[in-house]
Amino acid sequence: MRKTLVAGVAGVLLLTAVPASAATRLALPAPTGPYAVGSVDLHLVDHARPDPWVAGTTRELMVTVRYPARPGGGPKTPYLAPEAAKLIAEEDARTLGIAADRLGYTFATHARTGVPAAGGRRPVVLYSPSAKYPRSVGTAQLEQLASEGYVTVAIDHTHEPAAVEFPGGRVERRVLPSGPDAGRQLIATRVADTRFVLDALETLARGGNPDAERRVLPAGLAPDVSRIGMFGHSAGGFTTGEAMVADARLDAGADLDGSMAYSQSNREFGRAAEEGLDQPFLLLSAGDHSAAADPSWQEFLAHQRGPVRTQHLPDGEHFSYTDYQVLLPRLGLDPAAIAPFVGTVDPDRSVAGQRATLSAFFGCYLERK
């Protein structure tokens, strides 16, 4: 699953089918920081860049900004917008061998939409998901960071997930690249997406409104663009390293179980692995994946100049570093069937450990900057 940029839950293994039933009550663990969490979606249009996957269109993104908020008021933010939730549930359900109506992906998260920010300039953390996956899969980690005082920004890389929903209910479906250079094209597009989001954050920090529809922004939302970190899962971790090579605005990064190679067997590594970084970096791995087993990580560690930390979750698996860690066990499936995705680790312990690690890392390198 880590050796290809487009592998994941939606193409690895068909689990034992179970009878159809009513939607499972899905939920994520509550954040534990001192702040309430607010949320706002932004529609960003890069008028200077054609979309690389759909000819004749302009590159546009959806991002979710979470932030420390004043307590009370505002509706709970759903996990996914309704049309995207339906299509992504259908894809996951086919893989899991269950009825799609069991996956109620519009369940309420712990954030409230559009509520006023708590005030003050806040350090920023960006998030990039795995290839083929929506920005929602890092919600538990991102809500925690927002509750601790960060502005977090989750990026949907349009045309990778099964569905990305834009204002008005318009949905853009998956159109992945193909051919021998597909992996390089994918990561290059993600890096360009990330840099455009950084531009949008600078607009926001200056008091502007980068949303394409100029929808009202939460009062008091003030990202501190002099302190920006980034992390991602799988291809999102690879994206993080490559974005840090390309853009000095990123001060610290973390790769959650993602290879840094276009081809491990041919030793075709990304620039971060071949050149190293001056910024601090965190490598989190699970199961049979670790620096000892990943040539691209070994290459990165040999060239890294900045501080580096590694941590391993032996009884976890690749998707332990996403919300699937806690969502899959709630479905009542055979634990042995979901173990290839999320391991045998206790879900609550796994999430708590990840949150503590990310908080400590970004606290060290962003809070003290």
GROMACS .gro file of N, CA and C in nm, residues 237-345:
model
  327
  237GLY      N    1   0.216   1.252   0.281
  237GLY     CA    2   0.344   1.268   0.347
  237GLY      C    3   0.454   1.296   0.246
  238PHE      N    4   0.450   1.226   0.133
  238PHE     CA    5   0.543   1.251   0.022
  238PHE      C    6   0.526   1.395  -0.026
  239THR      N    7   0.401   1.437  -0.042
  239THR     CA    8   0.372   1.574  -0.084
  239THR      C    9   0.431   1.675   0.013
  240THR      N   10   0.421   1.647   0.142
  240THR     CA   11   0.475   1.738   0.243
  240THR      C   12   0.624   1.760   0.224
  241GLY      N   13   0.699   1.652   0.209
  241GLY     CA   14   0.843   1.666   0.189
  241GLY      C   15   0.878   1.743   0.064
  242GLU      N   16   0.808   1.712  -0.046
  242GLU     CA   17   0.838   1.779  -0.173
  242GLU      C   18   0.798   1.926  -0.168
  243ALA      N   19   0.688   1.958  -0.100
  243ALA     CA   20   0.647   2.097  -0.087
  243ALA      C   21   0.748   2.175  -0.004
  244MET      N   22   0.808   2.111   0.095
  244MET     CA   23   0.907   2.179   0.179
  244MET      C   24   1.036   2.207   0.103
  245VAL      N   25   1.071   2.120   0.009
  245VAL     CA   26   1.185   2.148  -0.077
  245VAL      C   27   1.157   2.270  -0.164
  246ALA      N   28   1.033   2.280  -0.213
  246ALA     CA   29   0.997   2.382  -0.310
  246ALA      C   30   0.961   2.516  -0.249
  247ASP      N   31   0.921   2.519  -0.121
  247ASP     CA   32   0.866   2.641  -0.065
  247ASP      C   33   0.916   2.662   0.077
  248ALA      N   34   0.994   2.766   0.096
  248ALA     CA   35   1.055   2.794   0.226
  248ALA      C   36   0.956   2.844   0.329
  249ARG      N   37   0.830   2.867   0.290
  249ARG     CA   38   0.730   2.912   0.387
  249ARG      C   39   0.691   2.803   0.485
  250LEU      N   40   0.723   2.678   0.452
  250LEU     CA   41   0.690   2.566   0.541
  250LEU      C   42   0.806   2.543   0.638
  251ASP      N   43   0.776   2.552   0.766
  251ASP     CA   44   0.879   2.550   0.870
  251ASP      C   45   0.904   2.413   0.931
  252ALA      N   46   0.809   2.321   0.922
  252ALA     CA   47   0.823   2.188   0.982
  252ALA      C   48   0.724   2.095   0.912
  253GLY      N   49   0.759   1.967   0.902
  253GLY     CA   50   0.671   1.874   0.832
  253GLY      C   51   0.673   1.735   0.890
  254ALA      N   52   0.568   1.659   0.859
  254ALA     CA   53   0.556   1.522   0.906
  254ALA      C   54   0.498   1.434   0.796
  255ASP      N   55   0.556   1.316   0.784
  255ASP     CA   56   0.512   1.216   0.686
  255ASP      C   57   0.454   1.099   0.765
  256LEU      N   58   0.324   1.076   0.748
  256LEU     CA   59   0.256   0.967   0.818
  256LEU      C   60   0.249   0.845   0.726
  257ASP      N   61   0.352   0.762   0.735
  257ASP     CA   62   0.358   0.631   0.671
  257ASP      C   63   0.359   0.637   0.519
  258GLY      N   64   0.416   0.742   0.462
  258GLY     CA   65   0.422   0.754   0.316
  258GLY      C   66   0.562   0.738   0.262
  259SER      N   67   0.575   0.658   0.157
  259SER     CA   68   0.701   0.647   0.085
  259SER      C   69   0.738   0.782   0.024
  260MET      N   70   0.867   0.804   0.003
  260MET     CA   71   0.917   0.923  -0.066
  260MET      C   72   0.976   0.884  -0.201
  261ALA      N   73   0.917   0.783  -0.265
  261ALA     CA   74   0.971   0.732  -0.390
  261ALA      C   75   0.864   0.724  -0.497
  262TYR      N   76   0.904   0.752  -0.619
  262TYR     CA   77   0.819   0.724  -0.735
  262TYR      C   78   0.831   0.577  -0.773
  263SER      N   79   0.948   0.520  -0.750
  263SER     CA   80   0.972   0.377  -0.769
  263SER      C   81   1.081   0.335  -0.671
  264GLN      N   82   1.044   0.250  -0.576
  264GLN     CA   83   1.144   0.200  -0.481
  264GLN      C   84   1.244   0.108  -0.551
  265SER      N   85   1.193   0.021  -0.638
  265SER     CA   86   1.280  -0.078  -0.702
  265SER      C   87   1.383  -0.012  -0.792
  266ASN      N   88   1.346   0.097  -0.857
  266ASN     CA   89   1.440   0.169  -0.945
  266ASN      C   90   1.513   0.282  -0.873
  267ARG      N   91   1.487   0.295  -0.743
  267ARG     CA   92   1.548   0.400  -0.661
  267ARG      C   93   1.523   0.538  -0.721
  268GLU      N   94   1.399   0.560  -0.763
  268GLU     CA   95   1.358   0.690  -0.813
  268GLU      C   96   1.290   0.764  -0.698
  269PHE      N   97   1.367   0.844  -0.629
  269PHE     CA   98   1.321   0.909  -0.508
  269PHE      C   99   1.283   1.055  -0.535
  270GLY      N  100   1.206   1.110  -0.443
  270GLY     CA  101   1.173   1.251  -0.450
  270GLY      C  102   1.291   1.337  -0.409
  271ARG      N  103   1.276   1.467  -0.432
  271ARG     CA  104   1.385   1.560  -0.400
  271ARG      C  105   1.414   1.565  -0.251
  272ALA      N  106   1.311   1.555  -0.168
  272ALA     CA  107   1.335   1.557  -0.024
  272ALA      C  108   1.427   1.444   0.018
  273ALA      N  109   1.407   1.325  -0.039
  273ALA     CA  110   1.491   1.210  -0.005
  273ALA      C  111   1.632   1.229  -0.059
  274GLU      N  112   1.644   1.279  -0.180
  274GLU     CA  113   1.776   1.292  -0.243
  274GLU      C  114   1.856   1.410  -0.191
  275GLU      N  115   1.788   1.515  -0.148
  275GLU     CA  116   1.857   1.637  -0.107
  275GLU      C  117   1.852   1.663   0.042
  276GLY      N  118   1.753   1.610   0.111
  276GLY     CA  119   1.732   1.641   0.251
  276GLY      C  120   1.670   1.778   0.269
  277LEU      N  121   1.637   1.811   0.393
  277LEU     CA  122   1.572   1.937   0.426
  277LEU      C  123   1.648   2.006   0.539
  278ASP      N  124   1.640   2.138   0.543
  278ASP     CA  125   1.692   2.212   0.657
  278ASP      C  126   1.590   2.220   0.770
  279GLN      N  127   1.461   2.206   0.734
  279GLN     CA  128   1.354   2.217   0.833
  279GLN      C  129   1.339   2.085   0.910
  280PRO      N  130   1.287   2.092   1.032
  280PRO     CA  131   1.261   1.970   1.109
  280PRO      C  132   1.154   1.883   1.045
  281PHE      N  133   1.169   1.752   1.061
  281PHE     CA  134   1.077   1.659   0.996
  281PHE      C  135   1.052   1.539   1.086
  282LEU      N  136   0.929   1.488   1.079
  282LEU     CA  137   0.884   1.374   1.159
  282LEU      C  138   0.840   1.261   1.067
  283LEU      N  139   0.888   1.140   1.092
  283LEU     CA  140   0.849   1.021   1.017
  283LEU      C  141   0.774   0.926   1.108
  284LEU      N  142   0.646   0.901   1.078
  284LEU     CA  143   0.565   0.806   1.153
  284LEU      C  144   0.535   0.685   1.066
  285SER      N  145   0.558   0.566   1.117
  285SER     CA  146   0.535   0.444   1.039
  285SER      C  147   0.453   0.345   1.120
  286ALA      N  148   0.408   0.238   1.052
  286ALA     CA  149   0.322   0.139   1.118
  286ALA      C  150   0.344   0.002   1.055
  287GLY      N  151   0.311  -0.100   1.133
  287GLY     CA  152   0.316  -0.237   1.081
  287GLY      C  153   0.455  -0.275   1.034
  288ASP      N  154   0.462  -0.328   0.909
  288ASP     CA  155   0.591  -0.372   0.856
  288ASP      C  156   0.666  -0.261   0.784
  289HIS      N  157   0.615  -0.139   0.790
  289HIS     CA  158   0.681  -0.026   0.726
  289HIS      C  159   0.759   0.055   0.828
  290SER      N  160   0.884   0.084   0.797
  290SER     CA  161   0.967   0.165   0.886
  290SER      C  162   1.087   0.213   0.807
  291ALA      N  163   1.168   0.295   0.870
  291ALA     CA  164   1.290   0.342   0.803
  291ALA      C  165   1.381   0.224   0.769
  292ALA      N  166   1.377   0.120   0.849
  292ALA     CA  167   1.463   0.004   0.822
  292ALA      C  168   1.420  -0.071   0.697
  293ALA      N  169   1.291  -0.055   0.658
  293ALA     CA  170   1.239  -0.131   0.544
  293ALA      C  171   1.215  -0.046   0.420
  294ASP      N  172   1.227   0.085   0.431
  294ASP     CA  173   1.191   0.176   0.321
  294ASP      C  174   1.318   0.244   0.268
  295PRO      N  175   1.364   0.209   0.148
  295PRO     CA  176   1.485   0.271   0.094
  295PRO      C  177   1.474   0.423   0.079
  296SER      N  178   1.354   0.473   0.048
  296SER     CA  179   1.340   0.617   0.032
  296SER      C  180   1.358   0.690   0.165
  297TRP      N  181   1.311   0.630   0.273
  297TRP     CA  182   1.332   0.689   0.405
  297TRP      C  183   1.480   0.683   0.444
  298GLN      N  184   1.545   0.574   0.409
  298GLN     CA  185   1.688   0.563   0.437
  298GLN      C  186   1.765   0.672   0.364
  299GLU      N  187   1.727   0.696   0.239
  299GLU     CA  188   1.790   0.801   0.160
  299GLU      C  189   1.766   0.938   0.223
  300PHE      N  190   1.642   0.960   0.266
  300PHE     CA  191   1.609   1.087   0.330
  300PHE      C  192   1.691   1.108   0.456
  301LEU      N  193   1.699   1.007   0.542
  301LEU     CA  194   1.772   1.019   0.667
  301LEU      C  195   1.921   1.042   0.643
  302ALA      N  196   1.973   0.989   0.533
  302ALA     CA  197   2.115   1.008   0.501
  302ALA      C  198   2.145   1.151   0.459
  303HIS      N  199   2.044   1.222   0.408
  303HIS     CA  200   2.066   1.357   0.357
  303HIS      C  201   2.003   1.466   0.443
  304GLN      N  202   1.919   1.429   0.539
  304GLN     CA  203   1.848   1.530   0.619
  304GLN      C  204   1.944   1.612   0.703
  305ARG      N  205   1.932   1.745   0.693
  305ARG     CA  206   2.017   1.836   0.769
  305ARG      C  207   1.947   1.890   0.894
  306GLY      N  208   1.818   1.910   0.886
  306GLY     CA  209   1.744   1.960   1.000
  306GLY      C  210   1.715   1.850   1.100
  307PRO      N  211   1.657   1.887   1.215
  307PRO     CA  212   1.620   1.786   1.315
  307PRO      C  213   1.522   1.684   1.256
  308VAL      N  214   1.535   1.559   1.296
  308VAL     CA  215   1.445   1.455   1.247
  308VAL      C  216   1.407   1.363   1.362
  309ARG      N  217   1.280   1.321   1.362
  309ARG     CA  218   1.231   1.226   1.460
  309ARG      C  219   1.162   1.113   1.387
  310THR      N  220   1.171   0.993   1.441
  310THR     CA  221   1.099   0.879   1.387
  310THR      C  222   1.021   0.812   1.498
  311GLN      N  223   0.907   0.755   1.463
  311GLN     CA  224   0.825   0.682   1.561
  311GLN      C  225   0.750   0.572   1.488
  312HIS      N  226   0.739   0.455   1.551
  312HIS     CA  227   0.680   0.339   1.487
  312HIS      C  228   0.564   0.286   1.569
  313LEU      N  229   0.455   0.246   1.500
  313LEU     CA  230   0.338   0.186   1.564
  313LEU      C  231   0.332   0.040   1.520
  314PRO      N  232   0.393  -0.051   1.594
  314PRO     CA  233   0.410  -0.188   1.545
  314PRO      C  234   0.280  -0.264   1.525
  315ASP      N  235   0.179  -0.239   1.609
  315ASP     CA  236   0.053  -0.312   1.596
  315ASP      C  237  -0.052  -0.233   1.518
  316GLY      N  238  -0.008  -0.126   1.452
  316GLY     CA  239  -0.096  -0.052   1.362
  316GLY      C  240  -0.075  -0.096   1.219
  317GLU      N  241  -0.143  -0.028   1.128
  317GLU     CA  242  -0.123  -0.050   0.984
  317GLU      C  243  -0.134   0.085   0.913
  318HIS      N  244  -0.126   0.079   0.780
  318HIS     CA  245  -0.113   0.201   0.700
  318HIS      C  246  -0.224   0.302   0.729
  319PHE      N  247  -0.349   0.255   0.738
  319PHE     CA  248  -0.461   0.347   0.758
  319PHE      C  249  -0.491   0.375   0.905
  320SER      N  250  -0.401   0.328   0.993
  320SER     CA  251  -0.409   0.371   1.132
  320SER      C  252  -0.390   0.522   1.144
  321TYR      N  253  -0.322   0.580   1.047
  321TYR     CA  254  -0.294   0.724   1.052
  321TYR      C  255  -0.402   0.807   0.982
  322THR      N  256  -0.522   0.753   0.975
  322THR     CA  257  -0.638   0.825   0.923
  322THR      C  258  -0.756   0.800   1.015
  323ASP      N  259  -0.868   0.862   0.984
  323ASP     CA  260  -0.990   0.840   1.063
  323ASP      C  261  -1.043   0.697   1.052
  324TYR      N  262  -0.998   0.621   0.952
  324TYR     CA  263  -1.041   0.481   0.943
  324TYR      C  264  -1.000   0.403   1.066
  325GLN      N  265  -0.896   0.450   1.138
  325GLN     CA  266  -0.854   0.382   1.261
  325GLN      C  267  -0.968   0.367   1.359
  326VAL      N  268  -1.053   0.470   1.369
  326VAL     CA  269  -1.164   0.462   1.463
  326VAL      C  270  -1.298   0.433   1.395
  327LEU      N  271  -1.309   0.463   1.266
  327LEU     CA  272  -1.438   0.442   1.198
  327LEU      C  273  -1.460   0.295   1.163
  328LEU      N  274  -1.358   0.226   1.112
  328LEU     CA  275  -1.378   0.086   1.071
  328LEU      C  276  -1.419  -0.004   1.187
  329PRO      N  277  -1.357   0.006   1.305
  329PRO     CA  278  -1.401  -0.081   1.415
  329PRO      C  279  -1.546  -0.060   1.457
  330ARG      N  280  -1.603   0.056   1.428
  330ARG     CA  281  -1.742   0.082   1.465
  330ARG      C  282  -1.842   0.010   1.375
  331LEU      N  283  -1.796  -0.047   1.264
  331LEU     CA  284  -1.887  -0.110   1.170
  331LEU      C  285  -1.927  -0.252   1.210
  332GLY      N  286  -1.863  -0.307   1.311
  332GLY     CA  287  -1.900  -0.440   1.357
  332GLY      C  288  -1.850  -0.552   1.268
  333LEU      N  289  -1.748  -0.527   1.187
  333LEU     CA  290  -1.690  -0.628   1.100
  333LEU      C  291  -1.594  -0.716   1.179
  334ASP      N  292  -1.559  -0.829   1.121
  334ASP     CA  293  -1.462  -0.919   1.183
  334ASP      C  294  -1.330  -0.843   1.203
  335PRO      N  295  -1.278  -0.837   1.325
  335PRO     CA  296  -1.152  -0.766   1.347
  335PRO      C  297  -1.038  -0.814   1.258
  336ALA      N  298  -1.038  -0.944   1.226
  336ALA     CA  299  -0.933  -0.996   1.139
  336ALA      C  300  -0.944  -0.940   0.998
  337ALA      N  301  -1.066  -0.902   0.958
  337ALA     CA  302  -1.086  -0.849   0.823
  337ALA      C  303  -1.040  -0.705   0.809
  338ILE      N  304  -1.049  -0.627   0.917
  338ILE     CA  305  -1.007  -0.488   0.909
  338ILE      C  306  -0.861  -0.469   0.952
  339ALA      N  307  -0.801  -0.573   1.009
  339ALA     CA  308  -0.662  -0.562   1.056
  339ALA      C  309  -0.564  -0.523   0.946
  340PRO      N  310  -0.580  -0.570   0.819
  340PRO     CA  311  -0.485  -0.526   0.716
  340PRO      C  312  -0.486  -0.376   0.692
  341PHE      N  313  -0.592  -0.309   0.730
  341PHE     CA  314  -0.603  -0.165   0.711
  341PHE      C  315  -0.557  -0.086   0.833
  342VAL      N  316  -0.604  -0.127   0.952
  342VAL     CA  317  -0.581  -0.047   1.073
  342VAL      C  318  -0.512  -0.125   1.184
  343GLY      N  319  -0.468  -0.247   1.155
  343GLY     CA  320  -0.393  -0.324   1.252
  343GLY      C  321  -0.479  -0.376   1.365
  344THR      N  322  -0.412  -0.416   1.471
  344THR     CA  323  -0.481  -0.471   1.588
  344THR      C  324  -0.469  -0.379   1.709
  345VAL      N  325  -0.412  -0.263   1.690
  345VAL     CA  326  -0.394  -0.168   1.798
  345VAL      C  327  -0.530  -0.119   1.849
   0.00000   0.00000   0.00000
